[in-house]
Amino acid sequence: NAGVTQTPKFQVLKTGQSMTLQCAQDMNHNSMYWYRQDPGMGLRLIYYSASEGTTDKGEVPNGYNVSRLNKREFSLRLESAAPSQTSVYFCASSIMGSNQPQHFGDGTRLSIL
Amino acid sequence: EDKVVQSPLSLVVHEGDTVTLNCSYEVTNFRSLLWYKQEKKAPTFLFMLTSSGIEKKSGRLSSILDKKELFSILNITATQTGDSAIYLCAVVNTGNQFYFGTGTSLTVIP
């Protein structure tokens, strides 16, 4: 069972470079989420997509864009990376409207120099 | 502003001890509260609580929700080194938005 798959697992960027983090789920979930996790800050929601064709801002959307490509895939783009975006990024999915937990990918560790 | 607060932020105990982790919340349109365990990688689901006063139990772990006082506790009895992890509490609203606390880092010493 693949669940939620994130690529890449690690990435180092220079300030100003752009990058897209990929996320795909095979559980037929309709809702997908992007979080960042920093020490002492817990998980903070960047963007989420309640269903295919919709996206909404979360708590910390500045500097990011997202694309819900289809029901399976939800990508996160950094247009011009900044050191403050150094973090671990998690993608998650869940079933909208049901009492089910989120399932998480293994994360992408991103360092921006 | 919707928020979830966990305490303590970190905890160090010896094997065999019992620990209680706390989670309080202020989230409008509450639907459920979840506990996750995070070791090196992805958070893994432990419990989902929707009703007050009903204990959920899995082995040495148990959890209960108080919707009147807006908090939940996670108990771990007879702790083992494998329980060392960050424990995350999350609250879901009826719009399917998840609000996470900062987590409690538990270290169990042999």
PDB file of C-alpha atoms in Angstrom:
ATOM      1  CA  ASN A   1       0.000   0.000   0.000  1.00  0.00           C
ATOM      2  CA  ALA A   2       1.680   3.221  -1.151  1.00  0.00           C
ATOM      3  CA  GLY A   3      -0.670   5.665   0.628  1.00  0.00           C
ATOM      4  CA  VAL A   4       0.732   9.188   0.258  1.00  0.00           C
ATOM      5  CA  THR A   5       3.946   9.531  -1.742  1.00  0.00           C
ATOM      6  CA  GLN A   6       6.079  12.674  -1.674  1.00  0.00           C
ATOM      7  CA  THR A   7       9.011  13.511  -3.913  1.00  0.00           C
ATOM      8  CA  PRO A   8      11.770  14.414  -3.473  1.00  0.00           C
ATOM      9  CA  LYS A   9      12.715  13.298   0.044  1.00  0.00           C
ATOM     10  CA  PHE A  10      15.549  15.839   0.344  1.00  0.00           C
ATOM     11  CA  GLN A  11      16.469  18.974  -1.562  1.00  0.00           C
ATOM     12  CA  VAL A  12      18.946  21.804  -1.182  1.00  0.00           C
ATOM     13  CA  LEU A  13      18.244  25.050  -3.025  1.00  0.00           C
ATOM     14  CA  LYS A  14      19.912  28.401  -3.336  1.00  0.00           C
ATOM     15  CA  THR A  15      18.002  31.545  -2.439  1.00  0.00           C
ATOM     16  CA  GLY A  16      15.899  32.649  -5.402  1.00  0.00           C
ATOM     17  CA  GLN A  17      15.649  29.251  -7.051  1.00  0.00           C
ATOM     18  CA  SER A  18      12.260  27.716  -7.759  1.00  0.00           C
ATOM     19  CA  MET A  19      11.083  24.220  -6.996  1.00  0.00           C
ATOM     20  CA  THR A  20       7.962  22.073  -7.035  1.00  0.00           C
ATOM     21  CA  LEU A  21       7.260  19.456  -4.392  1.00  0.00           C
ATOM     22  CA  GLN A  22       5.125  16.592  -5.622  1.00  0.00           C
ATOM     23  CA  CYS A  23       2.489  14.645  -3.732  1.00  0.00           C
ATOM     24  CA  ALA A  24       0.302  11.775  -4.881  1.00  0.00           C
ATOM     25  CA  GLN A  25      -2.164   9.580  -3.009  1.00  0.00           C
ATOM     26  CA  ASP A  26      -3.761   6.336  -4.095  1.00  0.00           C
ATOM     27  CA  MET A  27      -6.513   6.094  -1.483  1.00  0.00           C
ATOM     28  CA  ASN A  28      -9.176   7.911  -3.524  1.00  0.00           C
ATOM     29  CA  HIS A  29      -9.223  10.724  -0.957  1.00  0.00           C
ATOM     30  CA  ASN A  30     -10.803  13.965  -2.074  1.00  0.00           C
ATOM     31  CA  SER A  31      -9.059  16.354   0.340  1.00  0.00           C
ATOM     32  CA  MET A  32      -5.324  17.043   0.267  1.00  0.00           C
ATOM     33  CA  TYR A  33      -3.096  19.297   2.374  1.00  0.00           C
ATOM     34  CA  TRP A  34       0.374  20.768   2.517  1.00  0.00           C
ATOM     35  CA  TYR A  35       2.004  21.481   5.889  1.00  0.00           C
ATOM     36  CA  ARG A  36       5.367  22.700   7.007  1.00  0.00           C
ATOM     37  CA  GLN A  37       6.919  21.565  10.269  1.00  0.00           C
ATOM     38  CA  ASP A  38       9.519  23.660  12.066  1.00  0.00           C
ATOM     39  CA  PRO A  39      11.071  23.024  15.479  1.00  0.00           C
ATOM     40  CA  GLY A  40       8.768  24.229  18.252  1.00  0.00           C
ATOM     41  CA  MET A  41       6.060  25.254  15.782  1.00  0.00           C
ATOM     42  CA  GLY A  42       4.194  22.031  15.167  1.00  0.00           C
ATOM     43  CA  LEU A  43       2.486  21.448  11.839  1.00  0.00           C
ATOM     44  CA  ARG A  44       1.301  24.597  10.084  1.00  0.00           C
ATOM     45  CA  LEU A  45      -1.088  24.438   7.165  1.00  0.00           C
ATOM     46  CA  ILE A  46       0.162  26.102   3.988  1.00  0.00           C
ATOM     47  CA  TYR A  47      -2.627  25.285   1.519  1.00  0.00           C
ATOM     48  CA  TYR A  48      -5.323  22.707   1.242  1.00  0.00           C
ATOM     49  CA  SER A  49      -7.624  21.374  -1.422  1.00  0.00           C
ATOM     50  CA  ALA A  50     -10.992  20.236  -0.157  1.00  0.00           C
ATOM     51  CA  SER A  51     -11.797  18.579  -3.456  1.00  0.00           C
ATOM     52  CA  GLU A  52     -10.511  18.379  -7.019  1.00  0.00           C
ATOM     53  CA  GLY A  53     -10.600  21.785  -8.638  1.00  0.00           C
ATOM     54  CA  THR A  54     -10.500  23.826  -5.410  1.00  0.00           C
ATOM     55  CA  THR A  55      -7.632  25.196  -3.346  1.00  0.00           C
ATOM     56  CA  ASP A  56      -7.605  27.418  -0.271  1.00  0.00           C
ATOM     57  CA  LYS A  57      -5.002  29.215   1.781  1.00  0.00           C
ATOM     58  CA  GLY A  58      -4.052  27.904   5.175  1.00  0.00           C
ATOM     59  CA  GLU A  59      -2.192  29.580   8.008  1.00  0.00           C
ATOM     60  CA  VAL A  60       1.118  30.318   6.201  1.00  0.00           C
ATOM     61  CA  PRO A  61       0.533  30.591   2.403  1.00  0.00           C
ATOM     62  CA  ASN A  62       2.916  33.444   1.561  1.00  0.00           C
ATOM     63  CA  GLY A  63       5.686  32.448  -0.827  1.00  0.00           C
ATOM     64  CA  TYR A  64       3.901  29.303  -2.016  1.00  0.00           C
ATOM     65  CA  ASN A  65       1.518  28.250  -4.751  1.00  0.00           C
ATOM     66  CA  VAL A  66      -0.326  24.983  -5.211  1.00  0.00           C
ATOM     67  CA  SER A  67      -1.912  23.018  -8.012  1.00  0.00           C
ATOM     68  CA  ARG A  68      -4.484  20.271  -7.623  1.00  0.00           C
ATOM     69  CA  LEU A  69      -3.632  18.514 -10.863  1.00  0.00           C
ATOM     70  CA  ASN A  70      -6.268  15.800 -10.486  1.00  0.00           C
ATOM     71  CA  LYS A  71      -7.822  13.837  -7.649  1.00  0.00           C
ATOM     72  CA  ARG A  72      -4.557  12.015  -6.908  1.00  0.00           C
ATOM     73  CA  GLU A  73      -1.979  14.784  -7.147  1.00  0.00           C
ATOM     74  CA  PHE A  74      -1.394  18.023  -5.260  1.00  0.00           C
ATOM     75  CA  SER A  75       1.831  19.942  -5.849  1.00  0.00           C
ATOM     76  CA  LEU A  76       3.444  22.770  -3.895  1.00  0.00           C
ATOM     77  CA  ARG A  77       5.601  25.339  -5.667  1.00  0.00           C
ATOM     78  CA  LEU A  78       8.162  27.753  -4.287  1.00  0.00           C
ATOM     79  CA  GLU A  79       8.647  30.427  -6.954  1.00  0.00           C
ATOM     80  CA  SER A  80      11.617  32.169  -5.350  1.00  0.00           C
ATOM     81  CA  ALA A  81      12.957  30.222  -2.403  1.00  0.00           C
ATOM     82  CA  ALA A  82      14.010  32.065   0.754  1.00  0.00           C
ATOM     83  CA  PRO A  83      16.004  30.764   3.754  1.00  0.00           C
ATOM     84  CA  SER A  84      12.859  31.174   5.907  1.00  0.00           C
ATOM     85  CA  GLN A  85      11.299  28.383   3.857  1.00  0.00           C
ATOM     86  CA  THR A  86      13.840  25.871   5.126  1.00  0.00           C
ATOM     87  CA  SER A  87      11.607  23.281   6.727  1.00  0.00           C
ATOM     88  CA  VAL A  88      10.184  19.786   6.520  1.00  0.00           C
ATOM     89  CA  TYR A  89       7.140  19.692   4.266  1.00  0.00           C
ATOM     90  CA  PHE A  90       4.398  17.133   4.702  1.00  0.00           C
ATOM     91  CA  CYS A  91       1.577  16.302   2.348  1.00  0.00           C
ATOM     92  CA  ALA A  92      -1.557  14.682   3.744  1.00  0.00           C
ATOM     93  CA  SER A  93      -4.885  13.457   2.453  1.00  0.00           C
ATOM     94  CA  SER A  94      -8.260  12.624   3.928  1.00  0.00           C
ATOM     95  CA  ILE A  95     -11.831  11.924   2.951  1.00  0.00           C
ATOM     96  CA  MET A  96     -13.878  15.104   2.945  1.00  0.00           C
ATOM     97  CA  GLY A  97     -16.999  15.031   5.047  1.00  0.00           C
ATOM     98  CA  SER A  98     -16.172  11.866   6.915  1.00  0.00           C
ATOM     99  CA  ASN A  99     -14.758  11.295  10.354  1.00  0.00           C
ATOM    100  CA  GLN A 100     -11.498   9.880   9.115  1.00  0.00           C
ATOM    101  CA  PRO A 101      -7.954  10.893  10.044  1.00  0.00           C
ATOM    102  CA  GLN A 102      -5.423  12.363   7.687  1.00  0.00           C
ATOM    103  CA  HIS A 103      -2.790  10.132   6.171  1.00  0.00           C
ATOM    104  CA  PHE A 104       0.653  11.659   5.808  1.00  0.00           C
ATOM    105  CA  GLY A 105       3.517  11.236   3.408  1.00  0.00           C
ATOM    106  CA  ASP A 106       7.044  10.767   4.713  1.00  0.00           C
ATOM    107  CA  GLY A 107       7.951  14.411   4.201  1.00  0.00           C
ATOM    108  CA  THR A 108      10.396  16.445   2.134  1.00  0.00           C
ATOM    109  CA  ARG A 109      13.342  17.978   3.957  1.00  0.00           C
ATOM    110  CA  LEU A 110      14.099  21.255   2.182  1.00  0.00           C
ATOM    111  CA  SER A 111      17.134  23.442   2.900  1.00  0.00           C
ATOM    112  CA  ILE A 112      17.558  26.846   1.337  1.00  0.00           C
ATOM    113  CA  LEU A 113      20.980  28.421   1.474  1.00  0.00           C
TER     114      LEU A 113
ATOM    115  CA  GLU B   1      -8.565  32.544  16.321  1.00  0.00           C
ATOM    116  CA  ASP B   2      -8.713  28.769  16.286  1.00  0.00           C
ATOM    117  CA  LYS B   3      -5.900  27.154  18.238  1.00  0.00           C
ATOM    118  CA  VAL B   4      -4.718  23.926  19.820  1.00  0.00           C
ATOM    119  CA  VAL B   5      -2.324  23.999  22.772  1.00  0.00           C
ATOM    120  CA  GLN B   6      -0.389  21.004  24.023  1.00  0.00           C
ATOM    121  CA  SER B   7       1.450  20.578  27.283  1.00  0.00           C
ATOM    122  CA  PRO B   8       4.049  19.869  28.369  1.00  0.00           C
ATOM    123  CA  LEU B   9       6.271  20.738  25.403  1.00  0.00           C
ATOM    124  CA  SER B  10       8.696  18.020  26.391  1.00  0.00           C
ATOM    125  CA  LEU B  11       8.922  15.255  28.907  1.00  0.00           C
ATOM    126  CA  VAL B  12      11.668  12.850  29.987  1.00  0.00           C
ATOM    127  CA  VAL B  13      10.651   9.744  31.950  1.00  0.00           C
ATOM    128  CA  HIS B  14      12.076   6.369  32.877  1.00  0.00           C
ATOM    129  CA  GLU B  15      10.853   3.093  31.465  1.00  0.00           C
ATOM    130  CA  GLY B  16       7.831   1.870  33.370  1.00  0.00           C
ATOM    131  CA  ASP B  17       6.565   5.325  34.278  1.00  0.00           C
ATOM    132  CA  THR B  18       3.052   6.502  33.394  1.00  0.00           C
ATOM    133  CA  VAL B  19       2.680   9.768  31.489  1.00  0.00           C
ATOM    134  CA  THR B  20      -0.242  12.072  30.748  1.00  0.00           C
ATOM    135  CA  LEU B  21      -0.153  14.415  27.785  1.00  0.00           C
ATOM    136  CA  ASN B  22      -2.573  17.313  27.559  1.00  0.00           C
ATOM    137  CA  CYS B  23      -4.331  18.998  24.681  1.00  0.00           C
ATOM    138  CA  SER B  24      -6.657  21.979  24.997  1.00  0.00           C
ATOM    139  CA  TYR B  25      -8.408  23.633  22.102  1.00  0.00           C
ATOM    140  CA  GLU B  26     -10.459  26.562  20.938  1.00  0.00           C
ATOM    141  CA  VAL B  27     -11.829  25.625  17.537  1.00  0.00           C
ATOM    142  CA  THR B  28     -15.166  26.714  16.159  1.00  0.00           C
ATOM    143  CA  ASN B  29     -17.418  24.102  14.587  1.00  0.00           C
ATOM    144  CA  PHE B  30     -15.569  21.261  16.265  1.00  0.00           C
ATOM    145  CA  ARG B  31     -15.983  17.849  14.685  1.00  0.00           C
ATOM    146  CA  SER B  32     -13.302  15.615  16.196  1.00  0.00           C
ATOM    147  CA  LEU B  33      -9.956  15.510  18.000  1.00  0.00           C
ATOM    148  CA  LEU B  34      -7.122  13.281  16.898  1.00  0.00           C
ATOM    149  CA  TRP B  35      -3.866  12.080  18.405  1.00  0.00           C
ATOM    150  CA  TYR B  36      -0.866  11.198  16.262  1.00  0.00           C
ATOM    151  CA  LYS B  37       2.548   9.745  17.076  1.00  0.00           C
ATOM    152  CA  GLN B  38       5.511  11.057  15.088  1.00  0.00           C
ATOM    153  CA  GLU B  39       8.826   9.295  15.160  1.00  0.00           C
ATOM    154  CA  LYS B  40      11.357  10.027  12.456  1.00  0.00           C
ATOM    155  CA  LYS B  41       9.020  10.565   9.538  1.00  0.00           C
ATOM    156  CA  ALA B  42       5.279  10.881   8.993  1.00  0.00           C
ATOM    157  CA  PRO B  43       2.797  11.247  11.855  1.00  0.00           C
ATOM    158  CA  THR B  44       0.858   8.047  12.367  1.00  0.00           C
ATOM    159  CA  PHE B  45      -2.696   8.010  13.602  1.00  0.00           C
ATOM    160  CA  LEU B  46      -3.459   6.852  17.157  1.00  0.00           C
ATOM    161  CA  PHE B  47      -6.981   7.869  18.151  1.00  0.00           C
ATOM    162  CA  MET B  48      -9.961   9.861  17.006  1.00  0.00           C
ATOM    163  CA  LEU B  49     -12.344  11.226  19.643  1.00  0.00           C
ATOM    164  CA  THR B  50     -15.711  12.746  18.893  1.00  0.00           C
ATOM    165  CA  SER B  51     -17.761  12.226  22.060  1.00  0.00           C
ATOM    166  CA  SER B  52     -17.096  13.372  25.609  1.00  0.00           C
ATOM    167  CA  GLY B  53     -16.275  10.878  28.310  1.00  0.00           C
ATOM    168  CA  ILE B  54     -15.751   7.834  26.123  1.00  0.00           C
ATOM    169  CA  GLU B  55     -12.273   6.418  26.562  1.00  0.00           C
ATOM    170  CA  LYS B  56     -10.452   5.066  23.547  1.00  0.00           C
ATOM    171  CA  LYS B  57      -7.861   2.430  24.378  1.00  0.00           C
ATOM    172  CA  SER B  58      -5.138   0.658  22.456  1.00  0.00           C
ATOM    173  CA  GLY B  59      -2.762  -1.447  24.498  1.00  0.00           C
ATOM    174  CA  ARG B  60      -0.953   0.810  26.953  1.00  0.00           C
ATOM    175  CA  LEU B  61      -2.327   3.981  25.353  1.00  0.00           C
ATOM    176  CA  SER B  62      -5.666   5.546  26.156  1.00  0.00           C
ATOM    177  CA  SER B  63      -7.328   8.864  25.505  1.00  0.00           C
ATOM    178  CA  ILE B  64     -10.436  10.731  26.542  1.00  0.00           C
ATOM    179  CA  LEU B  65     -12.162  13.935  25.450  1.00  0.00           C
ATOM    180  CA  ASP B  66     -14.003  16.568  27.489  1.00  0.00           C
ATOM    181  CA  LYS B  67     -16.026  18.729  25.104  1.00  0.00           C
ATOM    182  CA  LYS B  68     -17.353  20.925  27.878  1.00  0.00           C
ATOM    183  CA  GLU B  69     -13.898  21.920  29.149  1.00  0.00           C
ATOM    184  CA  LEU B  70     -12.373  21.676  25.641  1.00  0.00           C
ATOM    185  CA  PHE B  71      -9.491  19.358  26.333  1.00  0.00           C
ATOM    186  CA  SER B  72      -8.222  15.861  25.842  1.00  0.00           C
ATOM    187  CA  ILE B  73      -5.583  13.736  27.543  1.00  0.00           C
ATOM    188  CA  LEU B  74      -3.434  10.925  26.217  1.00  0.00           C
ATOM    189  CA  ASN B  75      -2.199   8.435  28.805  1.00  0.00           C
ATOM    190  CA  ILE B  76       0.640   6.009  28.311  1.00  0.00           C
ATOM    191  CA  THR B  77       1.182   3.417  31.033  1.00  0.00           C
ATOM    192  CA  ALA B  78       4.309   1.305  31.618  1.00  0.00           C
ATOM    193  CA  THR B  79       6.275   3.392  29.120  1.00  0.00           C
ATOM    194  CA  GLN B  80       8.891   1.770  26.897  1.00  0.00           C
ATOM    195  CA  THR B  81      11.769   3.261  24.930  1.00  0.00           C
ATOM    196  CA  GLY B  82       9.736   2.672  21.772  1.00  0.00           C
ATOM    197  CA  ASP B  83       7.222   5.219  23.034  1.00  0.00           C
ATOM    198  CA  SER B  84       9.807   7.971  22.556  1.00  0.00           C
ATOM    199  CA  ALA B  85       8.321  10.281  19.920  1.00  0.00           C
ATOM    200  CA  ILE B  86       6.515  13.550  19.375  1.00  0.00           C
ATOM    201  CA  TYR B  87       2.811  13.255  20.143  1.00  0.00           C
ATOM    202  CA  LEU B  88       0.616  15.572  18.134  1.00  0.00           C
ATOM    203  CA  CYS B  89      -2.930  16.626  18.893  1.00  0.00           C
ATOM    204  CA  ALA B  90      -5.154  17.908  16.098  1.00  0.00           C
ATOM    205  CA  VAL B  91      -8.700  19.223  16.018  1.00  0.00           C
ATOM    206  CA  VAL B  92     -10.847  19.003  12.892  1.00  0.00           C
ATOM    207  CA  ASN B  93     -13.709  21.363  12.199  1.00  0.00           C
ATOM    208  CA  THR B  94     -16.796  20.651  10.137  1.00  0.00           C
ATOM    209  CA  GLY B  95     -15.064  22.244   7.129  1.00  0.00           C
ATOM    210  CA  ASN B  96     -12.425  19.494   7.265  1.00  0.00           C
ATOM    211  CA  GLN B  97      -9.660  21.872   8.347  1.00  0.00           C
ATOM    212  CA  PHE B  98      -7.126  20.329  10.706  1.00  0.00           C
ATOM    213  CA  TYR B  99      -5.539  22.449  13.461  1.00  0.00           C
ATOM    214  CA  PHE B 100      -2.405  21.004  15.038  1.00  0.00           C
ATOM    215  CA  GLY B 101      -0.762  21.722  18.362  1.00  0.00           C
ATOM    216  CA  THR B 102       3.008  22.114  18.620  1.00  0.00           C
ATOM    217  CA  GLY B 103       3.354  18.599  19.978  1.00  0.00           C
ATOM    218  CA  THR B 104       4.809  17.026  23.126  1.00  0.00           C
ATOM    219  CA  SER B 105       8.242  15.479  22.780  1.00  0.00           C
ATOM    220  CA  LEU B 106       8.434  12.358  24.946  1.00  0.00           C
ATOM    221  CA  THR B 107      11.758  10.715  25.744  1.00  0.00           C
ATOM    222  CA  VAL B 108      11.744   7.406  27.625  1.00  0.00           C
ATOM    223  CA  ILE B 109      15.059   6.510  29.260  1.00  0.00           C
ATOM    224  CA  PRO B 110      15.919   2.819  29.820  1.00  0.00           C
TER     225      PRO B 110
END
